[in-house]
Coordinates of C-alpha atoms in Angstrom, one line a residue:
X1 CA -9.1 16.5 1.9
X2 CA -10.5 20.0 2.0
X3 CA -11.5 21.3 -1.4
X4 CA -9.8 24.6 -0.6
X5 CA -6.4 23.0 -0.5
X6 CA -4.1 24.6 -3.1
X7 CA -2.1 22.4 -5.4
X8 CA -0.2 25.1 -7.2
X9 CA 3.6 25.1 -6.6
X10 CA 5.0 27.8 -4.4
X11 CA 5.1 30.7 -4.8
X12 CA 1.3 30.1 -5.2
X13 CA -0.2 31.1 -8.5
X14 CA -3.8 32.3 -8.7
X15 CA -5.1 31.1 -12.1
X16 CA -7.2 33.6 -14.0
X17 CA -10.9 32.9 -14.2
X18 CA -11.6 30.5 -17.0
X19 CA -8.1 29.2 -17.3
X20 CA -9.4 25.7 -17.0
X21 CA -11.4 26.0 -20.3
X22 CA -8.6 25.2 -22.7
X23 CA -7.8 22.2 -20.7
X24 CA -11.4 21.2 -20.8
X25 CA -11.3 21.6 -24.6
X26 CA -8.4 19.2 -24.8
X27 CA -10.3 16.7 -22.7
X28 CA -13.3 17.2 -25.0
X29 CA -11.4 16.6 -28.3
X30 CA -9.6 13.6 -26.9
X31 CA -12.9 12.2 -25.6
X32 CA -14.4 12.8 -29.1
X33 CA -11.5 10.9 -30.7
X34 CA -11.8 8.1 -28.2
X35 CA -15.5 7.4 -28.6
X36 CA -16.1 8.2 -32.3
X37 CA -15.1 4.6 -33.1
X38 CA -17.8 3.0 -31.0
X39 CA -20.9 3.5 -33.1
X40 CA -18.9 2.5 -36.2
X41 CA -18.5 -1.1 -35.0
X42 CA -21.4 -2.2 -37.2
X43 CA -19.9 -0.3 -40.1
X44 CA -16.6 -2.2 -39.8
X45 CA -18.5 -5.5 -39.7
X46 CA -20.6 -4.6 -42.8
X47 CA -18.2 -2.7 -45.0
X48 CA -14.9 -4.0 -43.7
X49 CA -16.0 -7.6 -43.3
X50 CA -14.6 -7.9 -39.8
X51 CA -16.1 -10.5 -37.4
X52 CA -17.8 -9.6 -34.1
X53 CA -14.8 -10.8 -32.2
X54 CA -12.4 -8.6 -34.3
X55 CA -14.4 -5.4 -33.8
X56 CA -14.5 -6.1 -30.1
X57 CA -10.8 -6.6 -30.2
X58 CA -10.4 -3.1 -31.7
X59 CA -12.0 -1.9 -28.5
X60 CA -9.5 -4.0 -26.6
X61 CA -6.6 -2.4 -28.4
X62 CA -7.9 1.0 -27.2
X63 CA -8.0 -0.2 -23.6
X64 CA -4.4 -1.5 -23.9
X65 CA -3.3 2.0 -25.1
X66 CA -5.1 3.5 -22.2
X67 CA -3.0 1.7 -19.6
X68 CA 0.3 3.6 -20.1
X69 CA -1.6 6.8 -20.8
X70 CA -3.4 6.6 -17.5
X71 CA -0.8 5.1 -15.2
X72 CA 2.3 6.9 -16.5
X73 CA 1.2 10.3 -17.9
X74 CA -0.2 11.5 -14.6
X75 CA 2.9 10.9 -12.4
X76 CA 5.1 12.2 -15.2
X77 CA 3.1 15.4 -15.3
X78 CA 3.4 15.6 -11.5
X79 CA 7.1 15.9 -12.0
X80 CA 7.6 17.5 -15.5
X81 CA 4.5 19.8 -15.7
X82 CA 1.0 19.4 -16.9
X83 CA 1.3 21.4 -20.1
X84 CA 3.8 19.4 -22.2
X85 CA 2.2 16.1 -21.3
X86 CA -1.3 17.2 -22.3
X87 CA -0.1 18.9 -25.5
X88 CA 1.5 15.6 -26.4
X89 CA -1.8 13.7 -25.7
X90 CA -3.8 16.1 -27.8
X91 CA -1.4 15.8 -30.7
X92 CA -1.6 12.0 -30.4
X93 CA -5.4 12.1 -30.6
X94 CA -5.1 13.9 -33.9
X95 CA -2.5 11.5 -35.2
X96 CA -4.7 8.5 -34.3
X97 CA -7.6 9.9 -36.4
X98 CA -5.1 10.4 -39.3
X99 CA -4.1 6.7 -39.0
X100 CA -7.7 5.4 -38.7
X101 CA -9.0 7.6 -41.5
X102 CA -6.4 6.7 -44.1
X103 CA -5.6 3.2 -43.0
X104 CA -9.1 1.8 -42.5
X105 CA -8.7 -1.0 -45.1
X106 CA -6.2 -2.9 -42.9
X107 CA -6.7 -4.4 -39.5
X108 CA -3.3 -3.5 -38.2
X109 CA -3.8 0.1 -39.1
X110 CA -7.0 0.1 -37.0
X111 CA -5.3 -1.6 -34.1
X112 CA -2.5 1.0 -34.3
X113 CA -4.9 3.9 -34.5
X114 CA -7.0 2.6 -31.6
X115 CA -3.9 2.0 -29.5
X116 CA -2.7 5.6 -30.1
X117 CA -6.2 6.8 -29.3
X118 CA -6.1 5.0 -26.0
X119 CA -2.9 6.6 -25.0
X120 CA -4.3 10.1 -25.9
X121 CA -7.5 9.5 -23.9
X122 CA -5.5 8.2 -21.0
X123 CA -3.4 11.3 -20.9
X124 CA -6.4 13.6 -21.2
X125 CA -8.3 11.9 -18.4
X126 CA -5.5 11.7 -15.9
X127 CA -3.6 14.9 -16.6
X128 CA -6.6 16.9 -17.7
X129 CA -8.7 16.1 -14.7
X130 CA -5.9 17.0 -12.4
X131 CA -5.1 20.3 -14.2
X132 CA -8.7 21.3 -14.2
X133 CA -8.9 20.7 -10.5
X134 CA -5.8 22.8 -9.9
X135 CA -7.0 25.6 -12.2
X136 CA -10.4 25.6 -10.3
X137 CA -8.7 26.1 -6.9
X138 CA -11.1 28.0 -4.6
X139 CA -14.2 26.8 -6.3
X140 CA -17.0 25.0 -4.4
X141 CA -16.7 21.4 -3.4
X142 CA -17.0 19.0 -6.3
X143 CA -17.0 21.6 -9.1
X144 CA -13.7 20.6 -10.5
X145 CA -14.7 16.9 -10.6
X146 CA -17.9 17.8 -12.4
X147 CA -16.2 20.0 -14.9
X148 CA -13.7 17.3 -15.8
X149 CA -16.3 14.6 -16.0
X150 CA -18.7 16.7 -18.0
X151 CA -16.1 17.7 -20.6
X152 CA -15.0 14.2 -21.2
X153 CA -18.6 12.9 -21.3
X154 CA -19.6 15.6 -23.8
X155 CA -16.7 14.7 -26.0
X156 CA -17.6 11.0 -25.8
X157 CA -21.2 11.8 -26.7
X158 CA -20.7 14.3 -29.5
X159 CA -17.8 12.3 -31.0
X160 CA -20.0 9.2 -31.2
X161 CA -23.1 11.2 -32.5
X162 CA -21.3 13.0 -35.2
X163 CA -19.2 10.0 -36.4
X164 CA -22.3 7.8 -36.4
X165 CA -24.3 10.3 -38.4
X166 CA -21.6 10.9 -40.9
X167 CA -21.1 7.1 -41.3
X168 CA -24.8 6.5 -41.8
X169 CA -25.6 9.4 -44.2
X170 CA -22.3 11.1 -45.2
X171 CA -19.8 10.4 -48.0
X172 CA -16.8 8.1 -47.5
X173 CA -18.1 6.7 -44.2
X174 CA -14.8 5.1 -43.2
X175 CA -12.9 8.4 -43.7
X176 CA -15.1 11.4 -43.1
X177 CA -15.7 11.0 -39.3
X178 CA -12.0 10.9 -38.7
X179 CA -11.3 14.0 -40.8
X180 CA -13.8 16.0 -38.8
X181 CA -12.1 15.1 -35.6
X182 CA -8.7 15.9 -37.0
X183 CA -9.9 19.4 -37.9
X184 CA -11.3 20.2 -34.5
X185 CA -8.3 18.8 -32.7
X186 CA -5.7 20.7 -34.7
X187 CA -6.0 24.0 -32.9
X188 CA -6.1 22.8 -29.3
X189 CA -2.4 22.2 -28.7
X190 CA -1.5 25.8 -29.5
X191 CA -4.3 27.1 -27.1
X192 CA -2.9 24.9 -24.3
X193 CA 0.5 26.7 -24.5
X194 CA -1.1 29.8 -23.0
X195 CA -2.6 28.0 -19.9
X196 CA -0.8 28.6 -16.6
X197 CA 1.4 25.7 -15.6
X198 CA 0.6 24.4 -12.1
X199 CA 3.3 21.8 -11.7
X200 CA 6.7 23.1 -12.5
X201 CA 9.4 20.6 -13.6
X202 CA 11.0 19.0 -10.6
X203 CA 8.3 20.2 -8.2
X204 CA 8.4 17.2 -5.9
X205 CA 11.9 18.0 -5.0
X206 CA 15.3 16.3 -5.2
X207 CA 16.2 12.9 -3.8
X208 CA 13.8 10.6 -5.7
X209 CA 14.4 8.9 -9.0
X210 CA 11.7 9.1 -11.7
X211 CA 10.8 5.5 -11.5
X212 CA 10.5 5.4 -7.7
X213 CA 8.6 8.6 -7.8
X214 CA 6.1 7.1 -10.3
X215 CA 5.6 4.2 -8.0
X216 CA 4.9 6.5 -5.1
X217 CA 2.3 8.4 -7.1
X218 CA 0.4 5.3 -7.8
X219 CA 0.3 4.1 -4.2
X220 CA -2.9 4.8 -2.4
X221 CA -2.3 6.7 0.9
X222 CA -2.4 4.4 3.9
X223 CA -5.4 6.0 5.7
X224 CA -7.5 5.6 2.5
X225 CA -6.7 2.1 1.6
X226 CA -9.7 0.3 3.2
X227 CA -12.1 2.8 1.7
X228 CA -10.3 2.5 -1.7
X229 CA -10.6 -1.3 -1.6
X230 CA -14.3 -1.4 -0.6
X231 CA -15.7 1.7 -2.5
X232 CA -13.5 2.7 -5.4
X233 CA -12.2 -0.7 -6.4
X234 CA -15.5 -2.5 -6.8
X235 CA -17.2 0.5 -8.4
X236 CA -14.6 1.8 -10.8
X237 CA -14.8 -1.0 -13.5
X238 CA -18.5 -0.5 -13.8
X239 CA -18.1 3.1 -15.0
X240 CA -17.1 2.0 -18.5
X241 CA -18.5 -1.4 -18.0
X242 CA -21.9 0.2 -18.1
X243 CA -21.0 2.1 -21.2
X244 CA -19.7 -1.1 -22.9
X245 CA -23.0 -2.9 -22.1
X246 CA -25.1 0.0 -23.3
X247 CA -23.5 0.8 -26.7
X248 CA -21.3 -2.1 -27.6
X249 CA -23.3 -5.1 -26.5
X250 CA -27.0 -4.0 -26.8
X251 CA -26.8 -2.8 -30.5
X252 CA -25.4 -6.2 -31.6
X253 CA -28.2 -8.1 -29.7
X254 CA -31.0 -6.2 -31.4
X255 CA -29.4 -5.6 -34.9
X256 CA -31.8 -8.1 -36.6
X257 CA -34.8 -5.9 -35.3
X258 CA -33.4 -2.6 -36.6
X259 CA -32.3 -3.8 -40.0
X260 CA -30.4 -1.2 -42.2
X261 CA -30.9 1.4 -39.5
X262 CA -28.4 -0.5 -37.3
X263 CA -25.7 2.2 -37.5
X264 CA -28.1 5.0 -36.7
X265 CA -29.6 3.0 -33.9
X266 CA -26.2 2.3 -32.4
X267 CA -25.3 6.0 -32.6
X268 CA -28.5 7.0 -30.9
X269 CA -28.0 4.5 -28.1
X270 CA -24.5 5.8 -27.5
X271 CA -25.6 9.4 -27.4
X272 CA -28.6 8.5 -25.2
X273 CA -26.3 6.7 -22.7
X274 CA -23.7 9.4 -22.5
X275 CA -26.3 12.2 -22.6
X276 CA -28.0 10.7 -19.6
X277 CA -24.6 10.4 -17.9
X278 CA -23.9 14.1 -18.5
X279 CA -27.3 15.1 -17.3
X280 CA -27.2 13.3 -14.0
X281 CA -23.7 14.2 -13.0
X282 CA -24.8 17.1 -10.7
X283 CA -26.8 14.5 -8.8
X284 CA -23.5 13.0 -7.5
X285 CA -22.6 16.2 -5.7
X286 CA -26.0 16.6 -4.2
X287 CA -26.0 13.0 -3.0
X288 CA -22.6 13.5 -1.5
X289 CA -23.6 16.6 0.3
X290 CA -26.9 15.3 1.7
X291 CA -25.2 12.1 2.9
X292 CA -22.7 13.7 5.2
X293 CA -19.1 12.9 5.7
X294 CA -18.0 9.3 5.1
X295 CA -21.4 8.0 3.9
X296 CA -20.7 7.8 0.2
X297 CA -24.4 7.7 -0.8
X298 CA -23.5 8.7 -4.4
X299 CA -21.4 5.5 -4.8
X300 CA -24.2 3.3 -3.4
X301 CA -26.8 4.9 -5.7
X302 CA -24.5 4.5 -8.7
X303 CA -24.1 0.8 -8.1
X304 CA -27.8 0.3 -7.4
X305 CA -28.7 1.9 -10.7
X306 CA -25.9 -0.1 -12.3
X307 CA -27.5 -3.3 -11.0
X308 CA -30.9 -2.2 -12.5
X309 CA -29.2 -1.6 -15.9
X310 CA -27.5 -5.0 -15.9
X311 CA -30.7 -6.8 -15.0
X312 CA -32.5 -5.0 -17.9
X313 CA -29.7 -6.1 -20.3
X314 CA -30.0 -9.7 -19.1
X315 CA -33.8 -9.6 -19.8
X316 CA -33.3 -8.0 -23.1
X317 CA -30.7 -10.5 -24.2
X318 CA -33.7 -12.9 -24.3
X319 CA -36.3 -10.5 -25.7
X320 CA -34.2 -8.5 -28.2
X321 CA -36.3 -5.4 -28.0
X322 CA -34.8 -2.1 -29.3
X323 CA -37.1 -0.2 -26.9
X324 CA -36.0 -2.1 -23.8
X325 CA -32.4 -1.7 -24.9
X326 CA -33.0 2.1 -24.9
X327 CA -34.4 1.9 -21.4
X328 CA -31.4 -0.1 -20.3
X329 CA -29.1 2.5 -21.9
X330 CA -30.8 5.3 -19.8
X331 CA -30.2 3.3 -16.6
X332 CA -26.6 2.5 -17.4
X333 CA -26.0 6.1 -18.5
X334 CA -27.3 7.4 -15.2
X335 CA -25.1 4.9 -13.3
X336 CA -22.1 5.9 -15.4
X337 CA -22.7 9.6 -14.7
X338 CA -23.0 9.3 -11.0
X339 CA -20.2 6.8 -10.7
X340 CA -17.6 8.7 -12.6
X341 CA -18.1 11.9 -10.5
X342 CA -18.3 10.1 -7.2
X343 CA -15.2 8.2 -8.0
X344 CA -13.3 11.3 -8.8
X345 CA -14.5 13.0 -5.6
X346 CA -13.3 10.0 -3.6
X347 CA -9.8 10.1 -5.3
X348 CA -9.5 13.9 -4.8
X349 CA -10.1 13.4 -1.1
X350 CA -7.4 10.7 -0.9
X351 CA -4.7 12.4 -3.0
X352 CA -2.2 15.1 -2.1
X353 CA -0.7 17.7 -4.4
X354 CA 2.2 15.5 -5.2
X355 CA 0.2 12.5 -6.4
X356 CA -3.1 13.8 -7.6
X357 CA -2.6 13.0 -11.3
X358 CA -1.1 9.6 -10.5
X359 CA -4.1 8.5 -8.4
X360 CA -6.5 10.0 -10.9
X361 CA -4.8 7.9 -13.6
X362 CA -5.0 4.8 -11.4
X363 CA -8.8 5.4 -10.9
X364 CA -9.4 5.8 -14.6
X365 CA -7.3 2.7 -15.4
X366 CA -9.6 0.7 -13.1
X367 CA -12.6 2.4 -14.6
X368 CA -11.6 1.6 -18.2
X369 CA -10.9 -2.0 -17.4
X370 CA -14.7 -2.4 -17.6
X371 CA -14.5 -1.5 -21.3
X372 CA -13.0 -5.0 -21.9
X373 CA -16.4 -6.5 -20.9
X374 CA -17.8 -6.6 -24.5
X375 CA -14.6 -8.4 -25.7
X376 CA -14.9 -11.0 -22.8
X377 CA -18.6 -11.6 -23.6
X378 CA -17.9 -12.0 -27.3
X379 CA -15.2 -14.5 -26.6
X380 CA -17.4 -16.5 -24.2
X381 CA -20.3 -16.4 -26.6
X382 CA -18.9 -19.5 -28.3
X383 CA -19.8 -21.5 -25.3
X384 CA -22.5 -19.5 -23.4
X385 CA -25.6 -17.6 -24.4
X386 CA -25.9 -13.9 -23.8
X387 CA -28.9 -14.3 -21.5
X388 CA -26.7 -16.6 -19.3
X389 CA -23.7 -14.3 -19.4
X390 CA -25.5 -11.1 -18.7
X391 CA -27.3 -12.7 -15.8
X392 CA -23.9 -13.5 -14.4
X393 CA -22.9 -9.9 -15.0
X394 CA -25.9 -8.8 -13.0
X395 CA -25.0 -11.1 -10.2
X396 CA -21.5 -9.7 -10.1
X397 CA -22.9 -6.2 -10.0
X398 CA -25.0 -7.2 -7.0
X399 CA -21.9 -8.4 -5.1
X400 CA -20.1 -5.2 -5.9
X401 CA -23.1 -3.2 -4.6
X402 CA -22.8 -5.1 -1.3
X403 CA -19.1 -4.3 -1.0
X404 CA -19.7 -0.6 -1.7
X405 CA -22.5 -0.5 1.0
X406 CA -20.1 -2.0 3.4
X407 CA -17.2 0.2 2.4
X408 CA -19.1 3.5 2.8
X409 CA -19.0 3.0 6.5
X410 CA -15.2 3.5 6.4
X411 CA -14.2 7.0 7.3
X412 CA -13.2 9.4 4.6
X413 CA -9.5 10.0 4.8
X414 CA -8.6 13.5 6.1
X415 CA -5.1 13.8 4.6
X416 CA -2.7 12.2 2.1
X417 CA -0.3 10.7 4.6
X418 CA 1.5 7.8 2.9
X419 CA 3.1 5.9 5.8

C-alpha cells in the first residue's frame, strides 16, 4: 500500500506539523507504565516474598490485559474515533500505577494493577500507532512506523530504568516508582484533547453492526494472507519473546553471580536491551529499501539475529555469566528493534484506512504473546533444566527463520481488498 495514501476521513484534513507528538507522548507514558514493573521482579521476590512462578504470573496478567486492549481498542477507534479511546487508555495507565503503588502488599492488587496496565498498553500500541501514522500522512516511507516504535521503546526503556534505579537506591521501593509514573502520566490526557481527530465517529458508514465491524477489522485482507502466515505470524511472537528472554529470564539465571546488585543488574539489562532496540530501528527501513519490493530482508535479518540471541541464552543457561547475558541482551535487543518496525511496515502495507488500527492491534497481540515465554519456562523448570529449555527455544527460532525466508518470496500486497 503506498505510503502516500491518506487515511483521514473526507473532507480530508491536513494535520498540522508535529500533531503526532502528543500521541507519541501518550504511547511513551503507557509504555513507561507497562515496563516499569519488569526490573522490579527481583524486588517482589525479595521484599514481597513471592515465588519465581508468582512474579512470572504477574507478567502473565499483564499479557491477559493486553488482549482486549489490542484486539478491541483499535477497531473501536476505527468506528468511534482515536481520541476518546487513547485518552481512556492513558487514564487507565495512571490508574494502574495508583493500584500498584498503594496495593503492593497483596498479590491480587498486583494482578489487578498489571491487568489494567496491559489494557492501557494495548490501547496505546494499537490506537496510538495508527493515529501517529495518520497524523504523519505525506511523510517518507516507514517514518510513521519508526516514530511509533521509537516512542513505545523509549517509554519501555526509561520506565524500566527509572523504576529500577528508584527501587535499588530510592525510598519506599515498592511505592516510589509508581508515583513517578503517575505524575508524568497525569497531564497527557488533557494534551490529547487538542490533537486533530482522524477517524470521525461512524466513519465506516452505515449498514454494519459494531460486532461484525470489529470482526472485519481483525480479518487479514485476502491478497496478504499467505505473506501474513509466513512472515508476520512466525516473527511477531519473537518481538517480545526476545525481550522476555533478555530481561526476565537472564537476570534470574545469573542472580547468584551479581549478589545484592541483582536489581540494578536487571535494570541495566532491561535498558541495554531496549536501548539497543531503539538504536537499530532505522536499520529496518534501510534493509527494507535496499531489498526491493517483496523481499522482506528486514524480517529475515530480525529472525537471524533472534536466533543468535536465543543460542547465546542457551549457552549462558549453563555458564551463568553476567557478561554473556549482556551480550545476549544486545543481540536480542537488536532483533526486537528490527522486528517491531518491519512487522509494523508489513501490517501498514496490508491494511486499508478502515482497518488499520484493527490489524495493528492484531499484530501487537501476536507480538505480545511472546511475553508469556518466561512464565512457560518457569512452569516447565520443575521438570526440565533451563539449558535444555532454551536450546529448544533456539530450535524453534531456527524453524521460524526458515518460514520467514520462505514467506518473503510472497508478493507484497498492493491493496486492502478483503474478498
